[in-house]
Amino acid sequence: ETGVTQTPRHLVMGMTNKKSLKCEQHLGHNAMYWYKQSAKKPLELMFVYNFKEQTENNSVPSRFSPECPNSSHLFLHLHTLQPEDSALYLCASRREEGSTNYGYTFGSGTRLTVV
Amino acid sequence: GEDVEQSLFLSVREGDSSVINCTYTDSSSTYLYWYKQEPGAGLQLLTYIFSNMDMKQDQRLTVLLNKKDKHLSLRIADTQTGDSAIYFCAESLNTGGFKTIFGAGTRLFVKA
C-alpha cells in the first residue's frame, strides 16, 4: 500500500453505463491528479486538483467528469465511454510546498475495459 | 518543446549492474525523478535529484545528472530478478504549477 487507495481495481463497463472511480489519500497531500496510462503511450495527465480546486483540465472529453469533495478524496465519473478509453487510470497525490516538489505518490490504478 | 526520451528495453543478467538512460529537453527542470512500475501496480517513486546536484546515491541506486547534456541515468547495482519492471524518468518544470513530464518508460528484464 502506498497510502493512495484506488477502487475498484478492475472495471468492465458497457458504452452506455455510468460508473465512478474513487481515490483516497490520507498522507496530508494538498494536490491530487488523474492520469491515464494506455499501452505504448506516455502517461497522460487528465485533471489536477490543488487544495480541492481544479487547476488543470488537459482537453479531456466531457464523458470524463472529475469531482474532489475534499483534499483526501477524488472521483472520476464516467459515462458513455468509448472502447478507446480502455486503459489503466492512475490517481496520484503530491505535497506541494513552496518551491519544493517531492514527487508523486501513485495508487495502484483501476484497469478499465469498455466493451 | 518539452520532451523526455528513454530507450524502450534493457536486458541484464542477475548480479550485473543496470544502467537506464534518459534525456530531456527543457533546461528549466528543477527536479528529476525515477519511478518504478511493477506489473499490475501504479508507479512508485524510487528516487529524485535536484537539478543543482550531479549525483545521488541511495543503497543500490545511483543517479547521475549531466545538466549540460540534459542527460539523467539510473544505475542499479547487483540487479535482482525483483528489479524487473518498467522504469520511468520524469522531469518537473517550475512553471508555477510544477508541471511534470514523463518518459515512455524503459522495460528492464533481469535474466537469472
CSV table of N, CA, C and O in Angstrom, one decimal, chain A residues 94 101, chain B residues 28-33 90-94 98-101:
chain,number,residue,atom,x,y,z
A,94,ARG,N,0.3,14.6,-4.2
A,94,ARG,CA,1.6,15.2,-4.0
A,94,ARG,C,1.5,16.3,-3.0
A,94,ARG,O,0.5,17.0,-2.9
A,101,ASN,N,9.3,20.2,-4.7
A,101,ASN,CA,8.4,19.2,-5.3
A,101,ASN,C,8.9,17.8,-4.9
A,101,ASN,O,9.9,17.3,-5.4
B,28,SER,N,14.8,24.2,-17.9
B,28,SER,CA,14.2,24.8,-16.7
B,28,SER,C,13.8,23.8,-15.7
B,28,SER,O,13.1,24.1,-14.7
B,29,SER,N,14.1,22.5,-15.9
B,29,SER,CA,13.7,21.5,-14.9
B,29,SER,C,14.3,21.7,-13.6
B,29,SER,O,15.5,22.1,-13.5
B,30,THR,N,13.5,21.5,-12.5
B,30,THR,CA,14.0,21.7,-11.2
B,30,THR,C,14.3,20.4,-10.5
B,30,THR,O,15.3,20.3,-9.8
B,31,TYR,N,13.5,19.5,-10.6
B,31,TYR,CA,13.7,18.1,-10.1
B,31,TYR,C,13.6,17.1,-11.2
B,31,TYR,O,12.8,17.3,-12.1
B,32,LEU,N,14.3,16.0,-11.0
B,32,LEU,CA,14.2,14.9,-12.0
B,32,LEU,C,14.0,13.6,-11.1
B,32,LEU,O,14.6,13.5,-10.1
B,33,TYR,N,13.2,12.7,-11.6
B,33,TYR,CA,12.8,11.6,-10.9
B,33,TYR,C,12.9,10.3,-11.6
B,33,TYR,O,12.9,10.3,-12.8
B,90,ALA,N,11.3,11.2,-15.2
B,90,ALA,CA,10.4,12.4,-15.2
B,90,ALA,C,11.1,13.6,-14.8
B,90,ALA,O,12.0,13.6,-14.0
B,91,GLU,N,10.7,14.7,-15.4
B,91,GLU,CA,11.2,16.0,-15.0
B,91,GLU,C,10.1,16.9,-14.6
B,91,GLU,O,9.0,16.9,-15.1
B,92,SER,N,10.4,17.7,-13.6
B,92,SER,CA,9.5,18.7,-13.1
B,92,SER,C,9.9,20.1,-13.4
B,92,SER,O,11.0,20.5,-13.2
B,93,LEU,N,9.0,20.8,-14.1
B,93,LEU,CA,9.3,22.2,-14.5
B,93,LEU,C,8.6,23.1,-13.6
B,93,LEU,O,7.4,23.0,-13.3
B,94,ASN,N,9.4,24.1,-13.1
B,94,ASN,CA,8.8,25.1,-12.2
B,94,ASN,C,8.2,26.2,-13.0
B,94,ASN,O,8.7,27.2,-13.2
B,98,PHE,N,4.5,23.3,-11.2
B,98,PHE,CA,5.2,22.1,-11.2
B,98,PHE,C,4.7,21.1,-12.2
B,98,PHE,O,4.3,20.0,-11.8
B,99,LYS,N,4.7,21.4,-13.4
B,99,LYS,CA,4.3,20.5,-14.5
B,99,LYS,C,5.4,19.4,-14.5
B,99,LYS,O,6.6,19.6,-14.5
B,100,THR,N,4.9,18.2,-14.6
B,100,THR,CA,5.8,17.0,-14.7
B,100,THR,C,5.6,16.3,-16.0
B,100,THR,O,4.5,16.1,-16.5
B,101,ILE,N,6.8,16.1,-16.7
B,101,ILE,CA,6.8,15.4,-18.0
B,101,ILE,C,7.4,14.0,-17.8
B,101,ILE,O,8.5,13.9,-17.2
